[in-house]
Coordinates of C-alpha atoms and ligand atoms in Angstrom, one line a residue:
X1 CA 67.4 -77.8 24.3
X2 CA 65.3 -74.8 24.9
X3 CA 66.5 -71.8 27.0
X4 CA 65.3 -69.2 29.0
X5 CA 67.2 -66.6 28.5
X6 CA 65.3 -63.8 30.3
X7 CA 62.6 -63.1 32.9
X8 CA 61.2 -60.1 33.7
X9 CA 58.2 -61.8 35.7
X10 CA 58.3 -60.5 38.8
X11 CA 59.0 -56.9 37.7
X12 CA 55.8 -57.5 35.2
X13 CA 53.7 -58.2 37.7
X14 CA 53.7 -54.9 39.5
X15 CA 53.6 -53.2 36.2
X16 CA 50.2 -55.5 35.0
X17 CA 49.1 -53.9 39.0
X18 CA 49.5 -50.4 38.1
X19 CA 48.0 -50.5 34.9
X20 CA 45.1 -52.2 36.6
X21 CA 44.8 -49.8 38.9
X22 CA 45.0 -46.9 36.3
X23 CA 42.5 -49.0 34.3
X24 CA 39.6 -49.5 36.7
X25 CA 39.9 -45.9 37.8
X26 CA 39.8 -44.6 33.6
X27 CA 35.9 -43.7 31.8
X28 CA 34.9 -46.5 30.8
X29 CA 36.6 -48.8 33.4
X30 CA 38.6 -51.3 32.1
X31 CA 40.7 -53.9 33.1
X32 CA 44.0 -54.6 30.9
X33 CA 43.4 -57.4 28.4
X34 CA 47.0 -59.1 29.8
X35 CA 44.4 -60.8 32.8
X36 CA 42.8 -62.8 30.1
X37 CA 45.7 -65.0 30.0
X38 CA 46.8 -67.0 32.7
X39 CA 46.8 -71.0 32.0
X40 CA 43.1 -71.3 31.8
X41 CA 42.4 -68.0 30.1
X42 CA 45.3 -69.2 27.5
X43 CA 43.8 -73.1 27.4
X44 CA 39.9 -71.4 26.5
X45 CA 41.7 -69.4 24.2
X46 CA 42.8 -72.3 22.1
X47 CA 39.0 -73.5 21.7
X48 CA 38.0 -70.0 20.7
X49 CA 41.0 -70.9 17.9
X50 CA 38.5 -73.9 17.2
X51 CA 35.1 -72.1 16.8
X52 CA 33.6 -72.4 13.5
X53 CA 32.5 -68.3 13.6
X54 CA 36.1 -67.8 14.9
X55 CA 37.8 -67.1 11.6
X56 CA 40.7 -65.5 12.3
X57 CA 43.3 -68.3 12.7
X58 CA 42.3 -70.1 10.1
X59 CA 42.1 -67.0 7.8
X60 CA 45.7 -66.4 8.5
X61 CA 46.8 -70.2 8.7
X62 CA 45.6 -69.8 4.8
X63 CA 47.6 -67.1 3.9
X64 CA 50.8 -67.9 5.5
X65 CA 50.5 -71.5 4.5
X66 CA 50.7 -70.3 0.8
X67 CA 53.4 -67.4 1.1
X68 CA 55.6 -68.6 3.2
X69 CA 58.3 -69.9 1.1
X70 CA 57.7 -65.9 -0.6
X71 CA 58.1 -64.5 3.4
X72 CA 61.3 -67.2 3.2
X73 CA 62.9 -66.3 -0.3
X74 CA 62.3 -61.9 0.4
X75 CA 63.8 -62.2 4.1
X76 CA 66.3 -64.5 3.9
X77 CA 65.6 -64.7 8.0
X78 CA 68.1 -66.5 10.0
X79 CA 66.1 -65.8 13.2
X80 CA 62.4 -65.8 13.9
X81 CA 61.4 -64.1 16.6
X82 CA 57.5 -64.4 17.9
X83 CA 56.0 -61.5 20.2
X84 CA 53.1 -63.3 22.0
X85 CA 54.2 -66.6 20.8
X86 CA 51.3 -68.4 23.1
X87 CA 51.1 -72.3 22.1
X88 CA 52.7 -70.6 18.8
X89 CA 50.4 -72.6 16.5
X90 CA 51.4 -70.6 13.1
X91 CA 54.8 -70.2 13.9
X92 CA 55.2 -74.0 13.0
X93 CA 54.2 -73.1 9.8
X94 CA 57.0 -70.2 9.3
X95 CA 59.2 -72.6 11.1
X96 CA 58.9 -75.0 8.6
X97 CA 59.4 -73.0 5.7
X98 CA 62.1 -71.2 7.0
X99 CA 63.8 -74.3 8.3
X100 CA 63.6 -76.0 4.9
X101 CA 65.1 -72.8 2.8
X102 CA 68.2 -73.2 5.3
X103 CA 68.8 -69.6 6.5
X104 CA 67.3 -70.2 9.9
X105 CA 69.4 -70.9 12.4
X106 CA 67.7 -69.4 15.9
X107 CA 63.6 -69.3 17.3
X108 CA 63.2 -66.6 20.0
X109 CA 59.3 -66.6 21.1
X110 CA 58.6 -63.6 23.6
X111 CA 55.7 -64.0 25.9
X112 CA 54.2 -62.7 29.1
X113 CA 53.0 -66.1 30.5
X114 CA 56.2 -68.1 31.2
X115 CA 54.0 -71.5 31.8
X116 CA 52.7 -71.3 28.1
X117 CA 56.1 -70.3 26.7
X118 CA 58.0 -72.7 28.6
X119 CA 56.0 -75.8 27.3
X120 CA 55.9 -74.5 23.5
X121 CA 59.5 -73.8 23.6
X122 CA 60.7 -77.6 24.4
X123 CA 57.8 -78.9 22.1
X124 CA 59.4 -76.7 19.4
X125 CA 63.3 -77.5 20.4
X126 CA 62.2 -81.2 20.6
X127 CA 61.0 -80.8 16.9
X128 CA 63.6 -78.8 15.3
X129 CA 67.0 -80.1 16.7
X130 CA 68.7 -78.0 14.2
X131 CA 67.2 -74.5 15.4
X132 CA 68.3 -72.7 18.8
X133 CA 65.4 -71.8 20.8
X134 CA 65.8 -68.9 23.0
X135 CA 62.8 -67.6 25.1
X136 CA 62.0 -64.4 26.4
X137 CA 59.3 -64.2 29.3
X138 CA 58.3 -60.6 28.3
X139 CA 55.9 -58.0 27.7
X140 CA 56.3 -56.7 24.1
X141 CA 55.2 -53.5 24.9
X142 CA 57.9 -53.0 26.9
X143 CA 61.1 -55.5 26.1
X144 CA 61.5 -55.4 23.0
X145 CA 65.0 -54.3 23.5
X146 CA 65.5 -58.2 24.8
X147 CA 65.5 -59.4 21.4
X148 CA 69.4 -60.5 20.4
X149 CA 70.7 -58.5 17.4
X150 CA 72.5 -60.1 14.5
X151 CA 72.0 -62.0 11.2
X152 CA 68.7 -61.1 9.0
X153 CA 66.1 -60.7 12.2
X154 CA 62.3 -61.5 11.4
X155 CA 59.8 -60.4 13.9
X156 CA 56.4 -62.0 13.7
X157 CA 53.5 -60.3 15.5
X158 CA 50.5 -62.7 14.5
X159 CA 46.9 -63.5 14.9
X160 CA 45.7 -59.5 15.2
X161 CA 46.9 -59.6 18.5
X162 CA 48.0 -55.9 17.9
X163 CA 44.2 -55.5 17.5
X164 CA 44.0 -55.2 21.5
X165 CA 46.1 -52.4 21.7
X166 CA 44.4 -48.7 22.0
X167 CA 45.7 -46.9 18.3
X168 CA 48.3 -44.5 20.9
X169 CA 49.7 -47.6 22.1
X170 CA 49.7 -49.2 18.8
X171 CA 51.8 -46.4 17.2
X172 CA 54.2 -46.4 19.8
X173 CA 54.7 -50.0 19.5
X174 CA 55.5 -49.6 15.7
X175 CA 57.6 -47.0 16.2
X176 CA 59.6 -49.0 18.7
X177 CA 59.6 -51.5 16.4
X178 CA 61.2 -49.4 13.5
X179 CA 63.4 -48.2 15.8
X180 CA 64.4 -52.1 16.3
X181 CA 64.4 -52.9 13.1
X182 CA 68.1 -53.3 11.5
X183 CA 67.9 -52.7 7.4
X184 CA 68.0 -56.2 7.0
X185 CA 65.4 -57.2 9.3
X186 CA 61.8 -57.3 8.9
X187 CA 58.4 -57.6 10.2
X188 CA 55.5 -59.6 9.5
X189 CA 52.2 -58.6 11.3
X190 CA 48.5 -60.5 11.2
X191 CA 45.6 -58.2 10.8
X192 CA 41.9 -58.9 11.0
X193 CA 40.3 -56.4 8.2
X194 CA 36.8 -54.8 9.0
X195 CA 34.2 -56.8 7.7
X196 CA 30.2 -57.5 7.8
X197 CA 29.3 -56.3 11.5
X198 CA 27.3 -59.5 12.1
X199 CA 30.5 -61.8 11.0
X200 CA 32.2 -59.9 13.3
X201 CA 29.5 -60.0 16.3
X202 CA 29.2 -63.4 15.5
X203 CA 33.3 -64.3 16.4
X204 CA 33.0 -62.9 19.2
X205 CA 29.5 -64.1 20.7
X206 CA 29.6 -67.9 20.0
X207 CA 26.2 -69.3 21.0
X208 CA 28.9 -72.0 23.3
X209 CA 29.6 -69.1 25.2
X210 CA 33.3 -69.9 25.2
X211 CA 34.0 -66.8 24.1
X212 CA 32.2 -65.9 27.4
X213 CA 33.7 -68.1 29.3
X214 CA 37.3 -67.3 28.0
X215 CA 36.4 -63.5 28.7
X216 CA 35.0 -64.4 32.2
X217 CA 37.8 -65.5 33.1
X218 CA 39.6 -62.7 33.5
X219 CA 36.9 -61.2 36.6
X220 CA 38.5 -65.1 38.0
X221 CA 41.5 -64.1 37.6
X222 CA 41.7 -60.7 39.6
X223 CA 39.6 -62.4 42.3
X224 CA 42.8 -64.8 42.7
X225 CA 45.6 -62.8 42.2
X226 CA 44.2 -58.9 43.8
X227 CA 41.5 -60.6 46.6
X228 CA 38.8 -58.9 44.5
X229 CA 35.1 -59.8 45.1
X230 CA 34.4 -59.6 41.4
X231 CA 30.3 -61.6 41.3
X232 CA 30.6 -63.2 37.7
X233 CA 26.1 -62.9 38.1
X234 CA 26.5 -59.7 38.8
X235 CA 28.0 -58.4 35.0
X236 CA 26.7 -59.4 31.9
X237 CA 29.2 -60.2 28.4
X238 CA 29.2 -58.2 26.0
X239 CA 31.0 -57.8 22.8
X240 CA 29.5 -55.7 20.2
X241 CA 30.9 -53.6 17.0
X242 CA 31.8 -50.1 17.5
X243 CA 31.1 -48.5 13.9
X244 CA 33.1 -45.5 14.8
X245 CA 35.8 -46.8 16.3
X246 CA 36.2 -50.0 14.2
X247 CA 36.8 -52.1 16.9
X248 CA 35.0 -55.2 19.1
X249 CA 34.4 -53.8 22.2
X250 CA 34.5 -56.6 24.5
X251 CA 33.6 -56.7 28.6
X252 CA 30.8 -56.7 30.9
X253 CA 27.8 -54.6 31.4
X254 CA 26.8 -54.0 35.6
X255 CA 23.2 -55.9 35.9
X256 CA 23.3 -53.3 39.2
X257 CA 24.9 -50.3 40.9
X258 CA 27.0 -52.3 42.9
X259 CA 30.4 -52.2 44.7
X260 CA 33.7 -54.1 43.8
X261 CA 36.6 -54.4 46.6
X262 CA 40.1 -55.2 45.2
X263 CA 41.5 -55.7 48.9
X264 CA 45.5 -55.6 47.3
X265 CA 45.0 -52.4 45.2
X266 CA 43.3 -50.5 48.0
X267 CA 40.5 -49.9 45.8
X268 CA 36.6 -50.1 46.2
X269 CA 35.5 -49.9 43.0
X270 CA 31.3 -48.1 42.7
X271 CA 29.5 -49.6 39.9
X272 CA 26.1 -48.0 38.4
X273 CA 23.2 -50.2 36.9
X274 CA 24.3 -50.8 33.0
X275 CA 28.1 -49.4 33.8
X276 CA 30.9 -50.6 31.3
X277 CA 33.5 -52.7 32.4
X278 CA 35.9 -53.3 29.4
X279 CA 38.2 -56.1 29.1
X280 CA 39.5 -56.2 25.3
X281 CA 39.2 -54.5 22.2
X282 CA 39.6 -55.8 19.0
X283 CA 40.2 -53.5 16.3
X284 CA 39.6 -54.4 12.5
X285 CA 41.7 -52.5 9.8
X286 CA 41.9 -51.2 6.6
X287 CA 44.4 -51.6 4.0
X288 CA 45.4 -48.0 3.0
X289 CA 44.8 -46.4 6.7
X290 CA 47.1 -49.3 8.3
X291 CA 50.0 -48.5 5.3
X292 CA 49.8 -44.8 7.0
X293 CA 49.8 -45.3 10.1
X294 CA 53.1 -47.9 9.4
X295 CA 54.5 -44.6 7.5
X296 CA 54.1 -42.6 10.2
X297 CA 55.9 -44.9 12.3
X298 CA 58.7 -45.2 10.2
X299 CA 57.5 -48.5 8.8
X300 CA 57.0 -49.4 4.8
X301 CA 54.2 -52.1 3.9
X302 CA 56.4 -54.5 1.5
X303 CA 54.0 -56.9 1.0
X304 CA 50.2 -57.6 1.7
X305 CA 48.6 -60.8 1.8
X306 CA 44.6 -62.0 2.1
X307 CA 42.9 -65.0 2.3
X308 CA 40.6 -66.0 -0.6
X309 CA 37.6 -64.4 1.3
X310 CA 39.3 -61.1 1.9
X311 CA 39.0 -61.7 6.1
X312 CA 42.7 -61.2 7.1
X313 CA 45.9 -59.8 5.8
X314 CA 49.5 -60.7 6.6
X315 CA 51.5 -57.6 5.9
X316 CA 55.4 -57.6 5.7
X317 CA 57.2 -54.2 7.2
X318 CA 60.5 -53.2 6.2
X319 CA 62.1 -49.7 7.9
X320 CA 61.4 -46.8 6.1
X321 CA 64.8 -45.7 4.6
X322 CA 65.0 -42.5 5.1
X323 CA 66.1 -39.9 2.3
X324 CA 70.1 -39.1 2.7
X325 CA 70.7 -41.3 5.3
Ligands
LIG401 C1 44.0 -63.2 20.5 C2 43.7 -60.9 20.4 C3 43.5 -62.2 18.4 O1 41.0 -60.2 19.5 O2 40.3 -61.8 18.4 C4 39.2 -63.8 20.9 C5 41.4 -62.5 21.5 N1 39.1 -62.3 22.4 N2 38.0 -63.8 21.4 C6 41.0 -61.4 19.3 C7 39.9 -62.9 21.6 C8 37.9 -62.9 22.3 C9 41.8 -62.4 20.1 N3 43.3 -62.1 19.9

């Protein structure tokens, strides 16, 4: 049986208003990427996962496919936990792997949409009777502290979804998560790499327009949940390289100046002709820059991993063991 063993839902909501509040209000406006996934967002999601210029899951499905029984054998894990487990797709794979070396005794996925987690945590419990599945409707920005201690604790952060988070937020994130981290424990992130800027303008603007669709979605959503009067034929998608910043910068571009109500945040929101609205970034990275940054967090790279073309990497993170203590 799967259990739900925490919910901070309600208190997330009012912290997913805020930030939307903050967000709109920031240069460029932006609306946090969380709104992209609510059952339908999370359902369009899955066909991105199915795109043929959408390389990314099946860029890490290759790597993890061949080095998981290594990730088994060098963490000796007896419980996986998943931060934004989603339909947790890969995490079968690890599952597996884990399940079959015989140290794994516990699955705690951690997720924000309690709908998605709830479904994947019974189909997971229903197919590993020996493993105790224990889900955490969270935000792992902020509850990471929800995560039972004990035994030899992996944490998997897959499918570059650390990509969406600004670089301050990432490195507070990776420092809380070498502040987690027990000297047995360990961490296993997926990371898209930076790549030819039409491959990557290409995954993101997939001539189905699901892509669009899945990123429209989130305009839907706010209308729902905030009574906005966000006109989908009023912005158009975007999602285009930024060289400098190494990330897909993903939203909507005004086709007017026009004006946006969001009737429960007491906002109206002014719009010029060609204004920015961003919903997402995804950043790309670089080996030796991401093995700083996880240095300056407190974090040591232990193992890197890419696919045959060189798309993705799956790193493994240890704590940093620092000198005389
Ligand atoms: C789920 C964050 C990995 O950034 O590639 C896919 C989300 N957005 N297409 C990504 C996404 C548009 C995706 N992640």
């Amino acid at each position: 049986m799967a259990s739900l063993v925490v919910d901070t839902g309600a208190a997330g909501r009012e912290a997913v208003y805020e930030a939307t509040l903050h967000g709109l209000q920031a240069d460029p406006k932006a609306l946090p990427t969380i709104w992209l996934y609510d059952e339908r967002g999370s359902r369009l999601y899955e066909r991105i996962t199915r795109l043929p210029e959408y390389y990314l899951p099946r860029s890490e499905d290759e790597i993890l496919r061949a080095r998981a029984p290594e990730i088994a054998r060098l963490t000796q894990a007896s419980m996986l936990a998943e931060l934004g487990a989603g339909s947790a797709n890969n995490t079968r794979l690890l599952l597996d792997t884990l399940g079959a070396f015989g140290t794994l005794e516990r699955f705690v996925p951690l997720d924000v949409s309690g709908q998605a987690l709830q479904a994947s945590a019974q189909t997971i419990a229903a197919a590993y009777p020996r493993i105790a599945v224990e889900a955490i409707v969270g935000d792992f920005e902020r509850d990471l502290g929800l995560l039972p201690r004990g035994g030899r604790r992996l944490i998997a952060f897959l499918g570059s979804t650390i990509g969406n988070l600004y670089p301050d937020q990432r490195a507070t994130l990776l420092t809380d998560l070498a502040a987690e981290l027990e000297p047995h424990d360990s961490l296993l992130l997926g990371i898209d790499l930076v790549k030819d800027a039409a491959r990557l303008q290409a995954a993101y603007n997939d001539p189905q327009g699901v892509t669009e669709a899945f990123v429209r979605n989130a305009l839907t959503a706010v209308n729902l949940e905030l009574d906005a009067t966000f006109e989908q034929q009023r912005f158009a998608y975007e999602a285009r390289w930024d060289p400098e910043e190494e990330w897909m910068d993903i939203g909507f571009r005004a086709r007017e100046a026009h004006t946006v109500s969001l009737s429960r945040l007491g906002l109206e929101l002014a719009f010029e002709e060609a204004e920015a609205l961003r919903v997402e970034i995804s950043s790309k990275f670089r080996r030796e820059r991401f093995e700083h940054e996880a240095a300056t967090a407190g974090l040591r790279v232990a193992s890197w991993w890419t696919d045959h073309a060189g798309d993705f990497a799956v790193a493994l993170l240890v704590r940093e063991r620092i000198a005389g203590s």
